[in-house]
Amino acid sequence: MRNKTIFRVAVCIIILLTFILPVSAQQPDKTNEYEVSLKKLMEVTGASASIDEVLLYTLSVAKMNASEEDADYWDTFTKSWREKIEKMVLEIYLPVYKKHLALDDLKGVISFFESPLGERYKESAMGIMREAMPLLVSRLQMDMGKELRPEIDRSTEVVDQTRNRDQEIYDAAYALPKDSIEVADRPYNRATGTKPLLYSIERRAKDTKVTFLQPIYFDWQWLYYSLGFVIIDRKTGDEYHVRGYDGGAPQDRLLTVEGFNSKYIYVSLLFPKLKKSVEVIDILELPHEKDKLPSNDDGIAKSYYDVKVKDYLSFSNKRGKKIYY
């Protein structure tokens, strides 16, 4: 439903990488003690396996921009970009690590990762992230953009504009209070996908409440349900446009959730009251002029077709116009 650009792929990689610092690095020179120690640290923290997960997530988006390519192309592309990212990460992060942590500190972190020294390392990692992230962002955006979309000039000005716009959107986001979040009694596994599940439809006295199971797959995550959400009666074509979130959270801003990784949470939208005759509906997330999404949005609309209302009906406790607001 939304435009998908290579910027989303690149920035998605960056966000995932920076959340799992330290990052994976290319096999270092065995004669360089600092590089060997840094590689060992990345292995004991589990970060070495992170790039495969990053590529699996981002390639699903990248393939939408080059859907005509076959499996052999993507195998070669994946192998090539894994090597490029590993090399790029080493070039950028190694000198920054040396600036923040001495070799003895690095060895100490390996031995006492859970000790006070380990806490010191974590604090330094935040500074490393802030210094290295802009460099890695620029390199990935320009290099990957040239390979997938060579006809588009990814100028520095455009890169800066995208980054600044993302920051403005994040700064304006609404953080959901933890005590307002209801967690579903079922665990979330990334293998099931990232699309929210339709959970229930509740016919109420003055409105219709539609509840989704929203997967949370990071410790800090943003989510967004468009102002363009609409229920369409399959029989009559009548439209019921979303009124907002149940609970009153602002629908024209990103919502952020923290501390619920690997869980489903309930998200409910309110619509006008459905006519009693409505039996089968489509629930569509359509683009809206007020949508403001960061560049790492996956571009996949949360839409559900041929939904039988009775299959999702939940109970608590009119007329003429074709469109209901």
mmCIF file of C-alpha atoms in Angstrom:
data_model
loop_
_atom_site.group_PDB
_atom_site.id
_atom_site.type_symbol
_atom_site.label_atom_id
_atom_site.label_comp_id
_atom_site.label_asym_id
_atom_site.label_seq_id
_atom_site.Cartn_x
_atom_site.Cartn_y
_atom_site.Cartn_z
ATOM 1 C CA MET A 1 0.000 0.000 0.000
ATOM 2 C CA ARG A 2 2.851 2.374 0.767
ATOM 3 C CA ASN A 3 5.929 3.199 -1.318
ATOM 4 C CA LYS A 4 8.879 0.977 -0.514
ATOM 5 C CA THR A 5 12.341 2.481 -0.961
ATOM 6 C CA ILE A 6 15.880 1.306 -0.459
ATOM 7 C CA PHE A 7 16.214 3.846 2.349
ATOM 8 C CA ARG A 8 13.861 1.682 4.414
ATOM 9 C CA VAL A 9 16.074 -1.344 3.849
ATOM 10 C CA ALA A 10 19.270 0.507 4.781
ATOM 11 C CA VAL A 11 17.965 2.255 7.869
ATOM 12 C CA CYS A 12 16.302 -0.964 9.058
ATOM 13 C CA ILE A 13 19.734 -2.618 9.007
ATOM 14 C CA ILE A 14 21.224 0.258 10.970
ATOM 15 C CA ILE A 15 18.547 0.251 13.669
ATOM 16 C CA LEU A 16 18.865 -3.498 14.158
ATOM 17 C CA LEU A 17 22.657 -3.344 14.273
ATOM 18 C CA THR A 18 22.797 -0.494 16.755
ATOM 19 C CA PHE A 19 20.339 -2.197 19.114
ATOM 20 C CA ILE A 20 22.642 -5.246 19.368
ATOM 21 C CA LEU A 21 25.986 -3.560 19.937
ATOM 22 C CA PRO A 22 28.662 -4.850 19.870
ATOM 23 C CA VAL A 23 28.199 -5.859 16.243
ATOM 24 C CA SER A 24 29.672 -8.657 14.194
ATOM 25 C CA ALA A 25 33.043 -8.101 12.517
ATOM 26 C CA GLN A 26 35.045 -9.714 9.749
ATOM 27 C CA GLN A 27 37.664 -12.307 10.806
ATOM 28 C CA PRO A 28 40.569 -10.129 12.064
ATOM 29 C CA ASP A 29 44.267 -10.470 11.495
ATOM 30 C CA LYS A 30 45.507 -13.066 13.983
ATOM 31 C CA THR A 31 48.635 -11.014 14.669
ATOM 32 C CA ASN A 32 46.635 -8.054 15.874
ATOM 33 C CA GLU A 33 45.849 -8.731 19.538
ATOM 34 C CA TYR A 34 43.193 -6.052 19.806
ATOM 35 C CA GLU A 35 41.285 -7.330 16.754
ATOM 36 C CA VAL A 36 41.489 -10.914 18.032
ATOM 37 C CA SER A 37 40.142 -9.853 21.429
ATOM 38 C CA LEU A 38 37.350 -7.822 19.833
ATOM 39 C CA LYS A 39 36.336 -10.816 17.697
ATOM 40 C CA LYS A 40 36.272 -13.026 20.782
ATOM 41 C CA LEU A 41 34.083 -10.524 22.628
ATOM 42 C CA MET A 42 31.589 -10.503 19.778
ATOM 43 C CA GLU A 43 31.460 -14.276 19.797
ATOM 44 C CA VAL A 44 30.894 -14.652 23.558
ATOM 45 C CA THR A 45 28.119 -12.048 23.508
ATOM 46 C CA GLY A 46 26.336 -13.797 20.617
ATOM 47 C CA ALA A 47 26.624 -10.768 18.358
ATOM 48 C CA SER A 48 28.362 -12.759 15.607
ATOM 49 C CA ALA A 49 25.062 -14.416 14.730
ATOM 50 C CA SER A 50 23.198 -11.128 14.503
ATOM 51 C CA ILE A 51 23.979 -10.248 10.887
ATOM 52 C CA ASP A 52 22.212 -13.351 9.555
ATOM 53 C CA GLU A 53 19.066 -12.321 11.438
ATOM 54 C CA VAL A 54 19.405 -8.752 10.164
ATOM 55 C CA LEU A 55 19.744 -9.906 6.559
ATOM 56 C CA LEU A 56 16.770 -12.280 6.767
ATOM 57 C CA TYR A 57 14.582 -9.448 8.064
ATOM 58 C CA THR A 58 15.723 -6.785 5.635
ATOM 59 C CA LEU A 59 15.936 -8.974 2.540
ATOM 60 C CA SER A 60 12.191 -9.589 2.726
ATOM 61 C CA VAL A 61 11.824 -5.851 2.124
ATOM 62 C CA ALA A 62 14.627 -5.642 -0.442
ATOM 63 C CA LYS A 63 13.036 -8.369 -2.557
ATOM 64 C CA MET A 64 9.957 -6.210 -3.030
ATOM 65 C CA ASN A 65 12.147 -3.722 -4.890
ATOM 66 C CA ALA A 66 13.567 -6.365 -7.237
ATOM 67 C CA SER A 67 10.867 -9.030 -7.379
ATOM 68 C CA GLU A 68 11.910 -10.128 -10.851
ATOM 69 C CA GLU A 69 15.177 -11.620 -9.580
ATOM 70 C CA ASP A 70 15.468 -15.396 -9.006
ATOM 71 C CA ALA A 71 16.711 -17.399 -6.007
ATOM 72 C CA ASP A 72 20.288 -17.677 -7.331
ATOM 73 C CA TYR A 73 20.497 -13.891 -7.571
ATOM 74 C CA TRP A 74 19.368 -13.453 -3.961
ATOM 75 C CA ASP A 75 21.739 -16.155 -2.701
ATOM 76 C CA THR A 76 24.641 -14.316 -4.308
ATOM 77 C CA PHE A 77 23.308 -10.940 -3.154
ATOM 78 C CA THR A 78 22.941 -12.142 0.459
ATOM 79 C CA LYS A 79 26.450 -13.624 0.584
ATOM 80 C CA SER A 80 27.932 -10.495 -0.978
ATOM 81 C CA TRP A 81 26.165 -8.098 1.373
ATOM 82 C CA ARG A 82 26.964 -10.123 4.466
ATOM 83 C CA GLU A 83 30.650 -9.840 3.612
ATOM 84 C CA LYS A 84 30.302 -6.138 2.789
ATOM 85 C CA ILE A 85 28.533 -5.359 6.072
ATOM 86 C CA GLU A 86 31.065 -7.341 8.114
ATOM 87 C CA LYS A 87 33.971 -5.547 6.441
ATOM 88 C CA MET A 88 32.283 -2.161 6.756
ATOM 89 C CA VAL A 89 31.495 -2.719 10.447
ATOM 90 C CA LEU A 90 35.103 -3.670 11.192
ATOM 91 C CA GLU A 91 36.487 -0.623 9.350
ATOM 92 C CA ILE A 92 34.181 1.759 11.220
ATOM 93 C CA TYR A 93 33.886 0.212 14.685
ATOM 94 C CA LEU A 94 37.420 -1.026 15.338
ATOM 95 C CA PRO A 95 39.053 2.431 15.634
ATOM 96 C CA VAL A 96 36.105 3.682 17.682
ATOM 97 C CA TYR A 97 36.398 0.720 20.074
ATOM 98 C CA LYS A 98 40.107 1.457 20.440
ATOM 99 C CA LYS A 99 39.236 5.039 21.317
ATOM 100 C CA HIS A 100 36.785 4.005 24.060
ATOM 101 C CA LEU A 101 38.273 0.748 25.430
ATOM 102 C CA ALA A 102 41.880 -0.316 25.990
ATOM 103 C CA LEU A 103 42.977 -3.881 25.259
ATOM 104 C CA ASP A 104 43.030 -4.789 28.964
ATOM 105 C CA ASP A 105 39.496 -3.464 29.331
ATOM 106 C CA LEU A 106 38.407 -5.566 26.368
ATOM 107 C CA LYS A 107 39.875 -8.698 27.960
ATOM 108 C CA GLY A 108 38.241 -7.814 31.244
ATOM 109 C CA VAL A 109 34.823 -7.531 29.596
ATOM 110 C CA ILE A 110 35.230 -10.996 28.106
ATOM 111 C CA SER A 111 35.965 -12.499 31.542
ATOM 112 C CA PHE A 112 33.590 -10.429 33.631
ATOM 113 C CA PHE A 113 30.750 -9.448 31.296
ATOM 114 C CA GLU A 114 28.268 -9.490 34.156
ATOM 115 C CA SER A 115 30.579 -7.684 36.586
ATOM 116 C CA PRO A 116 30.856 -3.906 37.250
ATOM 117 C CA LEU A 117 33.429 -3.830 34.476
ATOM 118 C CA GLY A 118 30.769 -5.217 32.155
ATOM 119 C CA GLU A 119 28.520 -2.311 33.087
ATOM 120 C CA ARG A 120 31.331 0.066 32.189
ATOM 121 C CA TYR A 121 31.546 -1.561 28.769
ATOM 122 C CA LYS A 122 27.809 -1.160 28.192
ATOM 123 C CA GLU A 123 28.052 2.554 28.959
ATOM 124 C CA SER A 124 30.923 2.909 26.495
ATOM 125 C CA ALA A 125 28.971 1.016 23.848
ATOM 126 C CA MET A 126 26.352 3.745 23.814
ATOM 127 C CA GLY A 127 29.007 6.314 22.956
ATOM 128 C CA ILE A 128 30.391 4.013 20.292
ATOM 129 C CA MET A 129 26.942 3.664 18.767
ATOM 130 C CA ARG A 130 26.400 7.415 18.581
ATOM 131 C CA GLU A 131 29.776 7.983 16.910
ATOM 132 C CA ALA A 132 29.781 5.121 14.439
ATOM 133 C CA MET A 133 26.102 4.968 13.471
ATOM 134 C CA PRO A 134 26.049 8.069 11.201
ATOM 135 C CA LEU A 135 29.060 6.783 9.246
ATOM 136 C CA LEU A 136 27.573 3.322 8.795
ATOM 137 C CA VAL A 137 24.194 4.785 7.822
ATOM 138 C CA SER A 138 25.713 6.882 5.046
ATOM 139 C CA ARG A 139 27.867 4.059 3.681
ATOM 140 C CA LEU A 140 25.033 1.513 3.590
ATOM 141 C CA GLN A 141 22.513 3.887 2.079
ATOM 142 C CA MET A 142 24.834 4.945 -0.733
ATOM 143 C CA ASP A 143 26.392 1.544 -1.503
ATOM 144 C CA MET A 144 23.247 -0.594 -1.320
ATOM 145 C CA GLY A 145 21.271 2.057 -3.196
ATOM 146 C CA LYS A 146 23.743 1.978 -6.089
ATOM 147 C CA GLU A 147 23.493 -1.815 -6.401
ATOM 148 C CA LEU A 148 19.708 -2.223 -6.211
ATOM 149 C CA ARG A 149 18.593 1.050 -7.786
ATOM 150 C CA PRO A 150 21.548 2.357 -9.808
ATOM 151 C CA GLU A 151 19.379 4.861 -11.673
ATOM 152 C CA ILE A 152 18.647 6.828 -8.486
ATOM 153 C CA ASP A 153 21.202 9.314 -7.201
ATOM 154 C CA ARG A 154 21.419 8.888 -3.442
ATOM 155 C CA SER A 155 22.884 12.290 -2.644
ATOM 156 C CA THR A 156 24.162 13.268 0.772
ATOM 157 C CA GLU A 157 21.444 15.904 0.998
ATOM 158 C CA VAL A 158 18.695 13.296 0.532
ATOM 159 C CA VAL A 159 20.300 10.991 3.117
ATOM 160 C CA ASP A 160 20.428 13.819 5.655
ATOM 161 C CA GLN A 161 16.829 14.802 4.968
ATOM 162 C CA THR A 162 15.660 11.220 5.524
ATOM 163 C CA ARG A 163 17.583 10.895 8.778
ATOM 164 C CA ASN A 164 16.331 14.239 10.086
ATOM 165 C CA ARG A 165 12.727 13.397 9.197
ATOM 166 C CA ASP A 166 12.984 10.060 11.002
ATOM 167 C CA GLN A 167 14.327 11.782 14.109
ATOM 168 C CA GLU A 168 11.455 14.282 14.097
ATOM 169 C CA ILE A 169 8.935 11.436 13.889
ATOM 170 C CA TYR A 170 10.598 9.534 16.749
ATOM 171 C CA ASP A 171 10.771 12.678 18.886
ATOM 172 C CA ALA A 172 7.014 13.232 18.450
ATOM 173 C CA ALA A 173 6.102 9.594 19.224
ATOM 174 C CA TYR A 174 3.728 8.729 22.075
ATOM 175 C CA ALA A 175 5.162 6.274 24.619
ATOM 176 C CA LEU A 176 2.435 3.903 25.779
ATOM 177 C CA PRO A 177 2.370 3.747 29.610
ATOM 178 C CA LYS A 178 3.326 0.253 30.716
ATOM 179 C CA ASP A 179 0.331 -0.007 33.028
ATOM 180 C CA SER A 180 -1.996 0.628 30.065
ATOM 181 C CA ILE A 181 -0.659 -2.298 28.021
ATOM 182 C CA GLU A 182 -2.454 -5.637 28.224
ATOM 183 C CA VAL A 183 -0.326 -8.656 27.339
ATOM 184 C CA ALA A 184 -1.912 -11.635 25.605
ATOM 185 C CA ASP A 185 -1.604 -15.075 27.174
ATOM 186 C CA ARG A 186 0.506 -16.456 24.341
ATOM 187 C CA PRO A 187 4.211 -16.070 23.469
ATOM 188 C CA TYR A 188 5.388 -14.493 20.234
ATOM 189 C CA ASN A 189 7.804 -16.226 17.874
ATOM 190 C CA ARG A 190 9.335 -14.213 15.024
ATOM 191 C CA ALA A 191 8.856 -17.202 12.703
ATOM 192 C CA THR A 192 5.118 -16.489 12.725
ATOM 193 C CA GLY A 193 5.692 -13.128 11.013
ATOM 194 C CA THR A 194 5.350 -9.525 12.143
ATOM 195 C CA LYS A 195 1.822 -8.759 10.934
ATOM 196 C CA PRO A 196 -0.733 -8.211 13.736
ATOM 197 C CA LEU A 197 -3.382 -10.912 14.114
ATOM 198 C CA LEU A 198 -7.077 -10.077 14.054
ATOM 199 C CA TYR A 199 -8.345 -11.084 17.509
ATOM 200 C CA SER A 200 -11.936 -9.957 18.080
ATOM 201 C CA ILE A 201 -14.816 -7.776 16.875
ATOM 202 C CA GLU A 202 -17.065 -6.352 19.554
ATOM 203 C CA ARG A 203 -20.475 -4.851 18.748
ATOM 204 C CA ARG A 204 -21.090 -2.217 21.413
ATOM 205 C CA ALA A 205 -23.923 0.193 22.132
ATOM 206 C CA LYS A 206 -22.400 3.147 20.294
ATOM 207 C CA ASP A 207 -19.459 1.761 18.328
ATOM 208 C CA THR A 208 -17.566 -1.292 17.098
ATOM 209 C CA LYS A 209 -14.342 -2.312 18.811
ATOM 210 C CA VAL A 210 -11.823 -4.254 16.694
ATOM 211 C CA THR A 211 -8.912 -5.784 18.604
ATOM 212 C CA PHE A 212 -5.599 -6.976 17.178
ATOM 213 C CA LEU A 213 -2.775 -9.030 18.646
ATOM 214 C CA GLN A 214 0.287 -6.864 17.991
ATOM 215 C CA PRO A 215 3.606 -8.761 18.008
ATOM 216 C CA ILE A 216 6.482 -7.110 19.840
ATOM 217 C CA TYR A 217 9.875 -8.244 18.558
ATOM 218 C CA PHE A 218 12.296 -5.711 20.076
ATOM 219 C CA ASP A 219 12.751 -4.407 23.609
ATOM 220 C CA TRP A 220 11.918 -0.940 22.243
ATOM 221 C CA GLN A 221 9.557 -0.840 19.292
ATOM 222 C CA TRP A 222 7.340 1.619 17.449
ATOM 223 C CA LEU A 223 3.958 0.752 15.984
ATOM 224 C CA TYR A 224 1.357 2.631 13.969
ATOM 225 C CA TYR A 225 -2.236 2.011 12.887
ATOM 226 C CA SER A 226 -3.188 4.401 10.085
ATOM 227 C CA LEU A 227 -5.966 6.971 10.181
ATOM 228 C CA GLY A 228 -6.928 5.332 6.871
ATOM 229 C CA PHE A 229 -8.304 2.179 8.551
ATOM 230 C CA VAL A 230 -11.779 1.322 7.268
ATOM 231 C CA ILE A 231 -14.267 -1.539 7.568
ATOM 232 C CA ILE A 232 -16.120 -2.326 4.333
ATOM 233 C CA ASP A 233 -19.316 -4.368 4.246
ATOM 234 C CA ARG A 234 -18.681 -6.936 1.502
ATOM 235 C CA LYS A 235 -22.370 -7.116 0.598
ATOM 236 C CA THR A 236 -23.325 -3.421 0.391
ATOM 237 C CA GLY A 237 -19.999 -1.626 0.102
ATOM 238 C CA ASP A 238 -20.823 0.525 3.145
ATOM 239 C CA GLU A 239 -17.740 2.041 4.766
ATOM 240 C CA TYR A 240 -17.058 2.466 8.485
ATOM 241 C CA HIS A 241 -14.024 4.706 9.078
ATOM 242 C CA VAL A 242 -11.811 4.427 12.139
ATOM 243 C CA ARG A 243 -12.442 6.853 14.997
ATOM 244 C CA GLY A 244 -9.280 6.228 16.972
ATOM 245 C CA TYR A 245 -7.617 3.929 19.479
ATOM 246 C CA ASP A 246 -9.657 2.507 22.322
ATOM 247 C CA GLY A 247 -8.127 4.257 25.312
ATOM 248 C CA GLY A 248 -7.507 7.563 23.549
ATOM 249 C CA ALA A 249 -3.888 7.268 22.380
ATOM 250 C CA PRO A 250 -3.143 9.718 19.532
ATOM 251 C CA GLN A 251 -3.576 8.004 16.178
ATOM 252 C CA ASP A 252 -1.669 10.623 14.173
ATOM 253 C CA ARG A 253 1.638 9.780 15.884
ATOM 254 C CA LEU A 254 3.824 6.709 16.244
ATOM 255 C CA LEU A 255 3.258 4.705 19.392
ATOM 256 C CA THR A 256 6.281 3.291 21.195
ATOM 257 C CA VAL A 257 6.362 0.213 23.415
ATOM 258 C CA GLU A 258 9.223 -0.699 25.732
ATOM 259 C CA GLY A 259 9.897 -3.828 27.732
ATOM 260 C CA PHE A 260 7.547 -6.371 26.101
ATOM 261 C CA ASN A 261 9.913 -8.203 23.737
ATOM 262 C CA SER A 262 8.648 -11.591 22.411
ATOM 263 C CA LYS A 263 5.076 -10.955 23.538
ATOM 264 C CA TYR A 264 1.735 -10.126 21.935
ATOM 265 C CA ILE A 265 -0.110 -7.082 23.222
ATOM 266 C CA TYR A 266 -3.710 -6.071 22.553
ATOM 267 C CA VAL A 267 -4.353 -3.022 20.339
ATOM 268 C CA SER A 268 -7.966 -1.952 19.807
ATOM 269 C CA LEU A 269 -9.460 0.456 17.273
ATOM 270 C CA LEU A 270 -12.921 2.010 17.444
ATOM 271 C CA PHE A 271 -15.245 2.217 14.430
ATOM 272 C CA PRO A 272 -18.868 3.314 14.013
ATOM 273 C CA LYS A 273 -21.500 0.785 15.043
ATOM 274 C CA LEU A 274 -21.954 -1.899 12.399
ATOM 275 C CA LYS A 275 -25.446 -2.516 11.090
ATOM 276 C CA LYS A 276 -26.960 -5.770 12.295
ATOM 277 C CA SER A 277 -27.077 -6.994 8.687
ATOM 278 C CA VAL A 278 -23.284 -6.850 8.308
ATOM 279 C CA GLU A 279 -21.918 -10.398 8.106
ATOM 280 C CA VAL A 280 -18.739 -10.403 5.997
ATOM 281 C CA ILE A 281 -16.268 -7.490 5.977
ATOM 282 C CA ASP A 282 -12.879 -6.348 4.791
ATOM 283 C CA ILE A 283 -10.733 -4.464 7.308
ATOM 284 C CA LEU A 284 -8.311 -2.346 5.284
ATOM 285 C CA GLU A 285 -5.452 -0.075 6.262
ATOM 286 C CA LEU A 286 -5.454 2.518 3.485
ATOM 287 C CA PRO A 287 -2.957 5.368 3.056
ATOM 288 C CA HIS A 288 -3.978 8.614 4.752
ATOM 289 C CA GLU A 289 -2.744 12.157 4.143
ATOM 290 C CA LYS A 290 -1.755 12.506 7.803
ATOM 291 C CA ASP A 291 0.347 9.321 7.900
ATOM 292 C CA LYS A 292 3.879 10.000 9.139
ATOM 293 C CA LEU A 293 6.040 6.899 9.015
ATOM 294 C CA PRO A 294 9.828 6.519 9.430
ATOM 295 C CA SER A 295 11.934 5.244 6.571
ATOM 296 C CA ASN A 296 12.278 1.764 8.100
ATOM 297 C CA ASP A 297 8.556 1.044 7.775
ATOM 298 C CA ASP A 298 8.125 -2.287 5.976
ATOM 299 C CA GLY A 299 5.394 -0.881 3.700
ATOM 300 C CA ILE A 300 3.033 -3.796 4.428
ATOM 301 C CA ALA A 301 -0.539 -2.710 5.158
ATOM 302 C CA LYS A 302 -2.436 -4.401 8.000
ATOM 303 C CA SER A 303 -5.419 -5.524 5.929
ATOM 304 C CA TYR A 304 -7.782 -8.471 6.413
ATOM 305 C CA TYR A 305 -10.165 -9.774 3.756
ATOM 306 C CA ASP A 306 -13.405 -11.810 3.782
ATOM 307 C CA VAL A 307 -13.700 -11.654 7.552
ATOM 308 C CA LYS A 308 -16.826 -13.348 8.895
ATOM 309 C CA VAL A 309 -17.937 -11.162 11.780
ATOM 310 C CA LYS A 310 -19.488 -14.070 13.707
ATOM 311 C CA ASP A 311 -16.103 -15.855 13.807
ATOM 312 C CA TYR A 312 -14.567 -12.980 15.789
ATOM 313 C CA LEU A 313 -17.627 -11.698 17.598
ATOM 314 C CA SER A 314 -17.233 -10.577 21.174
ATOM 315 C CA PHE A 315 -20.163 -9.162 23.129
ATOM 316 C CA SER A 316 -20.538 -6.352 25.659
ATOM 317 C CA ASN A 317 -23.392 -5.250 27.446
ATOM 318 C CA LYS A 318 -28.794 3.611 12.958
ATOM 319 C CA ARG A 319 -29.119 4.318 9.334
ATOM 320 C CA GLY A 320 -29.129 5.103 5.661
ATOM 321 C CA LYS A 321 -25.770 6.652 4.942
ATOM 322 C CA LYS A 322 -23.207 4.675 3.037
ATOM 323 C CA ILE A 323 -20.148 6.102 4.787
ATOM 324 C CA TYR A 324 -19.920 6.326 8.584
ATOM 325 C CA TYR A 325 -17.435 8.623 10.397
#
